[in-house]
């Protein structure tokens, strides 16, 4: 069980990419909630290479509130890396990750903290509804999670986004993971620890446009599958094996037919169909191999995950942020 002394620290991590329209409202609602909490807090904004006034707005928060921290990345690295950078910068006994667009209501923080105090190491927030999202997005998300969970060895909960609370233990585990392909939802599940799940209603984005576009989401979806499972590789071997069996059977069939019934040369359509079928299968298989190879290529470079352009964090001796 986690103790509840009022000098405990809670860290809030917020990735922000061109979020000037929502930041003021977010900050106001966050501060209201955090000030009422019986623990100290720090709010770490990660600027993911925004091109609008996001950084200036965050700095203006910081000007009269030392609990606000800023990690400004050197360019847009994507939400997963922004989150990673934010988690590296936290010092809290527990850490909450929350989107900047107010889709995750800050008012839920007290009940998440309560669950943590009762002993949970991770408090997952599962959405009841997805207000403001298109039918297609809902359907594609649902199908994707079904496929992902069929393939992945650790269950990755459906409808649980990045909004969650994690204890220091979990943050240390996450910070110890070196990989460059960071599918955070998967990593959160992969590290384990005692997890509880709470339900909530996800609101529509308060203002501004969605920053995670479909190409980004599709890339993330592929990353999710290929970094948590090698089953696609096994599946293509199996399909290849089955094709070979079928071909073997067909050889026998046509040979016998030719010997006993004196069959002449026919069957152009079947030839063309099987040619395209096998060609397609081979290309898909190479594509799947390529996905894994590509990730290995990126991993082997051992590049730092991100670069920080400017870091403004309060009250901490150097070296304590990793
Ligand atoms: N975000 C980011 N970098 C990106 C894209 C998005 O830091 O390249 C942040 C964004 O500012 C927001 C969160 O990630 O705080 C979620 O983005 P968004 O609301 O656009 O996507 P959703 O997950 O709601 O579809
Ligand atoms: Mg959003």
mmCIF file with all atom_site columns, N, CA, C and O in Angstrom, residues 239-277:
data_model
loop_
_atom_site.group_PDB
_atom_site.id
_atom_site.type_symbol
_atom_site.label_atom_id
_atom_site.label_alt_id
_atom_site.label_comp_id
_atom_site.label_asym_id
_atom_site.label_entity_id
_atom_site.label_seq_id
_atom_site.pdbx_PDB_ins_code
_atom_site.Cartn_x
_atom_site.Cartn_y
_atom_site.Cartn_z
_atom_site.occupancy
_atom_site.B_iso_or_equiv
_atom_site.pdbx_formal_charge
_atom_site.auth_seq_id
_atom_site.auth_comp_id
_atom_site.auth_asym_id
_atom_site.auth_atom_id
_atom_site.pdbx_PDB_model_num
ATOM 1   N N  . UNK A 1 239 ? 1.667  -19.996 -43.878 1.00 0.00 ? 239 UNK A N  1
ATOM 2   C CA . UNK A 1 239 ? 0.940  -19.839 -45.147 1.00 0.00 ? 239 UNK A CA 1
ATOM 3   C C  . UNK A 1 239 ? 1.790  -20.381 -46.291 1.00 0.00 ? 239 UNK A C  1
ATOM 4   O O  . UNK A 1 239 ? 1.297  -21.094 -47.171 1.00 0.00 ? 239 UNK A O  1
ATOM 5   N N  . UNK A 1 240 ? 3.077  -20.099 -46.262 1.00 0.00 ? 240 UNK A N  1
ATOM 6   C CA . UNK A 1 240 ? 3.982  -20.593 -47.294 1.00 0.00 ? 240 UNK A CA 1
ATOM 7   C C  . UNK A 1 240 ? 3.980  -22.114 -47.328 1.00 0.00 ? 240 UNK A C  1
ATOM 8   O O  . UNK A 1 240 ? 3.884  -22.734 -48.388 1.00 0.00 ? 240 UNK A O  1
ATOM 9   N N  . UNK A 1 241 ? 4.015  -22.702 -46.159 1.00 0.00 ? 241 UNK A N  1
ATOM 10  C CA . UNK A 1 241 ? 4.029  -24.149 -46.042 1.00 0.00 ? 241 UNK A CA 1
ATOM 11  C C  . UNK A 1 241 ? 2.739  -24.743 -46.609 1.00 0.00 ? 241 UNK A C  1
ATOM 12  O O  . UNK A 1 241 ? 2.751  -25.717 -47.360 1.00 0.00 ? 241 UNK A O  1
ATOM 13  N N  . UNK A 1 242 ? 1.612  -24.090 -46.286 1.00 0.00 ? 242 UNK A N  1
ATOM 14  C CA . UNK A 1 242 ? 0.336  -24.585 -46.770 1.00 0.00 ? 242 UNK A CA 1
ATOM 15  C C  . UNK A 1 242 ? 0.230  -24.469 -48.289 1.00 0.00 ? 242 UNK A C  1
ATOM 16  O O  . UNK A 1 242 ? -0.291 -25.367 -48.958 1.00 0.00 ? 242 UNK A O  1
ATOM 17  N N  . UNK A 1 243 ? 0.736  -23.384 -48.831 1.00 0.00 ? 243 UNK A N  1
ATOM 18  C CA . UNK A 1 243 ? 0.734  -23.207 -50.296 1.00 0.00 ? 243 UNK A CA 1
ATOM 19  C C  . UNK A 1 243 ? 1.519  -24.341 -50.951 1.00 0.00 ? 243 UNK A C  1
ATOM 20  O O  . UNK A 1 243 ? 1.110  -24.894 -51.969 1.00 0.00 ? 243 UNK A O  1
ATOM 21  N N  . UNK A 1 244 ? 2.651  -24.679 -50.337 1.00 0.00 ? 244 UNK A N  1
ATOM 22  C CA . UNK A 1 244 ? 3.486  -25.738 -50.894 1.00 0.00 ? 244 UNK A CA 1
ATOM 23  C C  . UNK A 1 244 ? 2.732  -27.065 -50.883 1.00 0.00 ? 244 UNK A C  1
ATOM 24  O O  . UNK A 1 244 ? 2.766  -27.827 -51.844 1.00 0.00 ? 244 UNK A O  1
ATOM 25  N N  . UNK A 1 245 ? 1.989  -27.300 -49.784 1.00 0.00 ? 245 UNK A N  1
ATOM 26  C CA . UNK A 1 245 ? 1.207  -28.537 -49.682 1.00 0.00 ? 245 UNK A CA 1
ATOM 27  C C  . UNK A 1 245 ? 0.157  -28.605 -50.783 1.00 0.00 ? 245 UNK A C  1
ATOM 28  O O  . UNK A 1 245 ? -0.010 -29.628 -51.459 1.00 0.00 ? 245 UNK A O  1
ATOM 29  N N  . UNK A 1 246 ? -0.550 -27.489 -50.966 1.00 0.00 ? 246 UNK A N  1
ATOM 30  C CA . UNK A 1 246 ? -1.586 -27.420 -51.995 1.00 0.00 ? 246 UNK A CA 1
ATOM 31  C C  . UNK A 1 246 ? -0.962 -27.690 -53.365 1.00 0.00 ? 246 UNK A C  1
ATOM 32  O O  . UNK A 1 246 ? -1.483 -28.471 -54.175 1.00 0.00 ? 246 UNK A O  1
ATOM 33  N N  . UNK A 1 247 ? 0.179  -27.065 -53.605 1.00 0.00 ? 247 UNK A N  1
ATOM 34  C CA . UNK A 1 247 ? 0.852  -27.240 -54.895 1.00 0.00 ? 247 UNK A CA 1
ATOM 35  C C  . UNK A 1 247 ? 1.224  -28.706 -55.108 1.00 0.00 ? 247 UNK A C  1
ATOM 36  O O  . UNK A 1 247 ? 1.058  -29.253 -56.195 1.00 0.00 ? 247 UNK A O  1
ATOM 37  N N  . UNK A 1 248 ? 1.670  -29.337 -54.048 1.00 0.00 ? 248 UNK A N  1
ATOM 38  C CA . UNK A 1 248 ? 2.048  -30.747 -54.110 1.00 0.00 ? 248 UNK A CA 1
ATOM 39  C C  . UNK A 1 248 ? 0.842  -31.608 -54.485 1.00 0.00 ? 248 UNK A C  1
ATOM 40  O O  . UNK A 1 248 ? 0.883  -32.455 -55.382 1.00 0.00 ? 248 UNK A O  1
ATOM 41  N N  . UNK A 1 249 ? -0.281 -31.335 -53.808 1.00 0.00 ? 249 UNK A N  1
ATOM 42  C CA . UNK A 1 249 ? -1.520 -32.052 -54.084 1.00 0.00 ? 249 UNK A CA 1
ATOM 43  C C  . UNK A 1 249 ? -1.954 -31.861 -55.524 1.00 0.00 ? 249 UNK A C  1
ATOM 44  O O  . UNK A 1 249 ? -2.343 -32.800 -56.221 1.00 0.00 ? 249 UNK A O  1
ATOM 45  N N  . UNK A 1 250 ? -1.862 -30.601 -55.992 1.00 0.00 ? 250 UNK A N  1
ATOM 46  C CA . UNK A 1 250 ? -2.288 -30.298 -57.348 1.00 0.00 ? 250 UNK A CA 1
ATOM 47  C C  . UNK A 1 250 ? -1.399 -30.998 -58.378 1.00 0.00 ? 250 UNK A C  1
ATOM 48  O O  . UNK A 1 250 ? -1.882 -31.493 -59.400 1.00 0.00 ? 250 UNK A O  1
ATOM 49  N N  . UNK A 1 251 ? -0.123 -31.051 -58.087 1.00 0.00 ? 251 UNK A N  1
ATOM 50  C CA . UNK A 1 251 ? 0.809  -31.735 -59.002 1.00 0.00 ? 251 UNK A CA 1
ATOM 51  C C  . UNK A 1 251 ? 0.363  -33.187 -59.182 1.00 0.00 ? 251 UNK A C  1
ATOM 52  O O  . UNK A 1 251 ? 0.226  -33.679 -60.308 1.00 0.00 ? 251 UNK A O  1
ATOM 53  N N  . UNK A 1 252 ? 0.104  -33.823 -58.050 1.00 0.00 ? 252 UNK A N  1
ATOM 54  C CA . UNK A 1 252 ? -0.299 -35.227 -58.100 1.00 0.00 ? 252 UNK A CA 1
ATOM 55  C C  . UNK A 1 252 ? -1.593 -35.376 -58.900 1.00 0.00 ? 252 UNK A C  1
ATOM 56  O O  . UNK A 1 252 ? -1.711 -36.220 -59.785 1.00 0.00 ? 252 UNK A O  1
ATOM 57  N N  . UNK A 1 253 ? -2.541 -34.457 -58.616 1.00 0.00 ? 253 UNK A N  1
ATOM 58  C CA . UNK A 1 253 ? -3.845 -34.522 -59.266 1.00 0.00 ? 253 UNK A CA 1
ATOM 59  C C  . UNK A 1 253 ? -3.697 -34.403 -60.791 1.00 0.00 ? 253 UNK A C  1
ATOM 60  O O  . UNK A 1 253 ? -4.206 -35.226 -61.542 1.00 0.00 ? 253 UNK A O  1
ATOM 61  N N  . UNK A 1 254 ? -2.970 -33.403 -61.242 1.00 0.00 ? 254 UNK A N  1
ATOM 62  C CA . UNK A 1 254 ? -2.856 -33.177 -62.689 1.00 0.00 ? 254 UNK A CA 1
ATOM 63  C C  . UNK A 1 254 ? -2.026 -34.269 -63.370 1.00 0.00 ? 254 UNK A C  1
ATOM 64  O O  . UNK A 1 254 ? -2.284 -34.638 -64.511 1.00 0.00 ? 254 UNK A O  1
ATOM 65  N N  . UNK A 1 255 ? -1.063 -34.782 -62.658 1.00 0.00 ? 255 UNK A N  1
ATOM 66  C CA . UNK A 1 255 ? -0.232 -35.848 -63.219 1.00 0.00 ? 255 UNK A CA 1
ATOM 67  C C  . UNK A 1 255 ? -1.081 -37.095 -63.474 1.00 0.00 ? 255 UNK A C  1
ATOM 68  O O  . UNK A 1 255 ? -1.089 -37.661 -64.574 1.00 0.00 ? 255 UNK A O  1
ATOM 69  N N  . UNK A 1 256 ? -1.864 -37.439 -62.429 1.00 0.00 ? 256 UNK A N  1
ATOM 70  C CA . UNK A 1 256 ? -2.709 -38.628 -62.567 1.00 0.00 ? 256 UNK A CA 1
ATOM 71  C C  . UNK A 1 256 ? -3.746 -38.424 -63.663 1.00 0.00 ? 256 UNK A C  1
ATOM 72  O O  . UNK A 1 256 ? -4.029 -39.311 -64.465 1.00 0.00 ? 256 UNK A O  1
ATOM 73  N N  . UNK A 1 257 ? -4.309 -37.218 -63.707 1.00 0.00 ? 257 UNK A N  1
ATOM 74  C CA . UNK A 1 257 ? -5.323 -36.895 -64.698 1.00 0.00 ? 257 UNK A CA 1
ATOM 75  C C  . UNK A 1 257 ? -4.748 -37.051 -66.108 1.00 0.00 ? 257 UNK A C  1
ATOM 76  O O  . UNK A 1 257 ? -5.365 -37.620 -67.018 1.00 0.00 ? 257 UNK A O  1
ATOM 77  N N  . UNK A 1 258 ? -3.507 -36.544 -66.272 1.00 0.00 ? 258 UNK A N  1
ATOM 78  C CA . UNK A 1 258 ? -2.876 -36.603 -67.588 1.00 0.00 ? 258 UNK A CA 1
ATOM 79  C C  . UNK A 1 258 ? -2.588 -38.052 -67.982 1.00 0.00 ? 258 UNK A C  1
ATOM 80  O O  . UNK A 1 258 ? -2.785 -38.455 -69.130 1.00 0.00 ? 258 UNK A O  1
ATOM 81  N N  . UNK A 1 259 ? -2.145 -38.854 -67.006 1.00 0.00 ? 259 UNK A N  1
ATOM 82  C CA . UNK A 1 259 ? -1.792 -40.243 -67.305 1.00 0.00 ? 259 UNK A CA 1
ATOM 83  C C  . UNK A 1 259 ? -3.028 -41.063 -67.650 1.00 0.00 ? 259 UNK A C  1
ATOM 84  O O  . UNK A 1 259 ? -3.084 -41.766 -68.650 1.00 0.00 ? 259 UNK A O  1
ATOM 85  N N  . UNK A 1 260 ? -4.079 -40.940 -66.797 1.00 0.00 ? 260 UNK A N  1
ATOM 86  C CA . UNK A 1 260 ? -5.228 -41.832 -66.973 1.00 0.00 ? 260 UNK A CA 1
ATOM 87  C C  . UNK A 1 260 ? -6.289 -41.307 -67.917 1.00 0.00 ? 260 UNK A C  1
ATOM 88  O O  . UNK A 1 260 ? -7.046 -42.053 -68.483 1.00 0.00 ? 260 UNK A O  1
ATOM 89  N N  . UNK A 1 261 ? -6.403 -39.957 -68.051 1.00 0.00 ? 261 UNK A N  1
ATOM 90  C CA . UNK A 1 261 ? -7.464 -39.435 -68.894 1.00 0.00 ? 261 UNK A CA 1
ATOM 91  C C  . UNK A 1 261 ? -6.910 -38.724 -70.124 1.00 0.00 ? 261 UNK A C  1
ATOM 92  O O  . UNK A 1 261 ? -7.669 -38.190 -70.921 1.00 0.00 ? 261 UNK A O  1
ATOM 93  N N  . UNK A 1 262 ? -5.604 -38.700 -70.241 1.00 0.00 ? 262 UNK A N  1
ATOM 94  C CA . UNK A 1 262 ? -4.985 -38.095 -71.411 1.00 0.00 ? 262 UNK A CA 1
ATOM 95  C C  . UNK A 1 262 ? -5.376 -36.633 -71.597 1.00 0.00 ? 262 UNK A C  1
ATOM 96  O O  . UNK A 1 262 ? -5.804 -36.227 -72.656 1.00 0.00 ? 262 UNK A O  1
ATOM 97  N N  . UNK A 1 263 ? -5.289 -35.845 -70.500 1.00 0.00 ? 263 UNK A N  1
ATOM 98  C CA . UNK A 1 263 ? -5.724 -34.442 -70.527 1.00 0.00 ? 263 UNK A CA 1
ATOM 99  C C  . UNK A 1 263 ? -4.805 -33.595 -71.413 1.00 0.00 ? 263 UNK A C  1
ATOM 100 O O  . UNK A 1 263 ? -3.585 -33.741 -71.382 1.00 0.00 ? 263 UNK A O  1
ATOM 101 N N  . UNK A 1 264 ? -5.393 -32.721 -72.185 1.00 0.00 ? 264 UNK A N  1
ATOM 102 C CA . UNK A 1 264 ? -4.575 -31.818 -73.002 1.00 0.00 ? 264 UNK A CA 1
ATOM 103 C C  . UNK A 1 264 ? -4.276 -30.553 -72.202 1.00 0.00 ? 264 UNK A C  1
ATOM 104 O O  . UNK A 1 264 ? -4.772 -30.360 -71.105 1.00 0.00 ? 264 UNK A O  1
ATOM 105 N N  . UNK A 1 265 ? -3.476 -29.658 -72.762 1.00 0.00 ? 265 UNK A N  1
ATOM 106 C CA . UNK A 1 265 ? -3.085 -28.439 -72.037 1.00 0.00 ? 265 UNK A CA 1
ATOM 107 C C  . UNK A 1 265 ? -4.241 -27.450 -72.017 1.00 0.00 ? 265 UNK A C  1
ATOM 108 O O  . UNK A 1 265 ? -4.651 -26.936 -73.039 1.00 0.00 ? 265 UNK A O  1
ATOM 109 N N  . UNK A 1 266 ? -4.779 -27.195 -70.829 1.00 0.00 ? 266 UNK A N  1
ATOM 110 C CA . UNK A 1 266 ? -5.826 -26.187 -70.661 1.00 0.00 ? 266 UNK A CA 1
ATOM 111 C C  . UNK A 1 266 ? -5.579 -25.495 -69.326 1.00 0.00 ? 266 UNK A C  1
ATOM 112 O O  . UNK A 1 266 ? -4.542 -25.691 -68.723 1.00 0.00 ? 266 UNK A O  1
ATOM 113 N N  . UNK A 1 267 ? -6.523 -24.709 -68.941 1.00 0.00 ? 267 UNK A N  1
ATOM 114 C CA . UNK A 1 267 ? -6.424 -24.153 -67.590 1.00 0.00 ? 267 UNK A CA 1
ATOM 115 C C  . UNK A 1 267 ? -5.641 -22.854 -67.504 1.00 0.00 ? 267 UNK A C  1
ATOM 116 O O  . UNK A 1 267 ? -4.971 -22.573 -66.518 1.00 0.00 ? 267 UNK A O  1
ATOM 117 N N  . UNK A 1 268 ? -5.751 -22.031 -68.555 1.00 0.00 ? 268 UNK A N  1
ATOM 118 C CA . UNK A 1 268 ? -5.079 -20.735 -68.508 1.00 0.00 ? 268 UNK A CA 1
ATOM 119 C C  . UNK A 1 268 ? -5.571 -19.857 -67.355 1.00 0.00 ? 268 UNK A C  1
ATOM 120 O O  . UNK A 1 268 ? -4.752 -19.279 -66.635 1.00 0.00 ? 268 UNK A O  1
ATOM 121 N N  . UNK A 1 269 ? -6.910 -19.768 -67.115 1.00 0.00 ? 269 UNK A N  1
ATOM 122 C CA . UNK A 1 269 ? -7.377 -18.914 -66.012 1.00 0.00 ? 269 UNK A CA 1
ATOM 123 C C  . UNK A 1 269 ? -6.785 -19.322 -64.666 1.00 0.00 ? 269 UNK A C  1
ATOM 124 O O  . UNK A 1 269 ? -6.310 -18.479 -63.913 1.00 0.00 ? 269 UNK A O  1
ATOM 125 N N  . UNK A 1 270 ? -6.782 -20.616 -64.381 1.00 0.00 ? 270 UNK A N  1
ATOM 126 C CA . UNK A 1 270 ? -6.249 -21.040 -63.079 1.00 0.00 ? 270 UNK A CA 1
ATOM 127 C C  . UNK A 1 270 ? -4.775 -20.670 -62.953 1.00 0.00 ? 270 UNK A C  1
ATOM 128 O O  . UNK A 1 270 ? -4.296 -20.293 -61.890 1.00 0.00 ? 270 UNK A O  1
ATOM 129 N N  . UNK A 1 271 ? -4.103 -20.743 -64.090 1.00 0.00 ? 271 UNK A N  1
ATOM 130 C CA . UNK A 1 271 ? -2.678 -20.434 -64.089 1.00 0.00 ? 271 UNK A CA 1
ATOM 131 C C  . UNK A 1 271 ? -2.438 -18.971 -63.697 1.00 0.00 ? 271 UNK A C  1
ATOM 132 O O  . UNK A 1 271 ? -1.630 -18.665 -62.824 1.00 0.00 ? 271 UNK A O  1
ATOM 133 N N  . UNK A 1 272 ? -3.208 -18.113 -64.368 1.00 0.00 ? 272 UNK A N  1
ATOM 134 C CA . UNK A 1 272 ? -3.048 -16.675 -64.113 1.00 0.00 ? 272 UNK A CA 1
ATOM 135 C C  . UNK A 1 272 ? -3.431 -16.340 -62.681 1.00 0.00 ? 272 UNK A C  1
ATOM 136 O O  . UNK A 1 272 ? -2.736 -15.610 -61.975 1.00 0.00 ? 272 UNK A O  1
ATOM 137 N N  . UNK A 1 273 ? -4.549 -16.912 -62.221 1.00 0.00 ? 273 UNK A N  1
ATOM 138 C CA . UNK A 1 273 ? -5.009 -16.619 -60.862 1.00 0.00 ? 273 UNK A CA 1
ATOM 139 C C  . UNK A 1 273 ? -3.967 -17.054 -59.842 1.00 0.00 ? 273 UNK A C  1
ATOM 140 O O  . UNK A 1 273 ? -3.587 -16.312 -58.940 1.00 0.00 ? 273 UNK A O  1
ATOM 141 N N  . UNK A 1 274 ? -3.457 -18.274 -60.024 1.00 0.00 ? 274 UNK A N  1
ATOM 142 C CA . UNK A 1 274 ? -2.503 -18.746 -59.010 1.00 0.00 ? 274 UNK A CA 1
ATOM 143 C C  . UNK A 1 274 ? -1.198 -17.965 -59.084 1.00 0.00 ? 274 UNK A C  1
ATOM 144 O O  . UNK A 1 274 ? -0.551 -17.709 -58.070 1.00 0.00 ? 274 UNK A O  1
ATOM 145 N N  . UNK A 1 275 ? -0.868 -17.512 -60.281 1.00 0.00 ? 275 UNK A N  1
ATOM 146 C CA . UNK A 1 275 ? 0.348  -16.708 -60.436 1.00 0.00 ? 275 UNK A CA 1
ATOM 147 C C  . UNK A 1 275 ? 0.243  -15.414 -59.628 1.00 0.00 ? 275 UNK A C  1
ATOM 148 O O  . UNK A 1 275 ? 1.128  -15.065 -58.840 1.00 0.00 ? 275 UNK A O  1
ATOM 149 N N  . UNK A 1 276 ? -0.913 -14.745 -59.808 1.00 0.00 ? 276 UNK A N  1
ATOM 150 C CA . UNK A 1 276 ? -1.097 -13.485 -59.090 1.00 0.00 ? 276 UNK A CA 1
ATOM 151 C C  . UNK A 1 276 ? -1.238 -13.718 -57.595 1.00 0.00 ? 276 UNK A C  1
ATOM 152 O O  . UNK A 1 276 ? -0.719 -12.966 -56.789 1.00 0.00 ? 276 UNK A O  1
ATOM 153 N N  . UNK A 1 277 ? -1.918 -14.799 -57.240 1.00 0.00 ? 277 UNK A N  1
ATOM 154 C CA . UNK A 1 277 ? -2.110 -15.108 -55.827 1.00 0.00 ? 277 UNK A CA 1
ATOM 155 C C  . UNK A 1 277 ? -0.759 -15.316 -55.145 1.00 0.00 ? 277 UNK A C  1
ATOM 156 O O  . UNK A 1 277 ? -0.448 -14.706 -54.119 1.00 0.00 ? 277 UNK A O  1
#
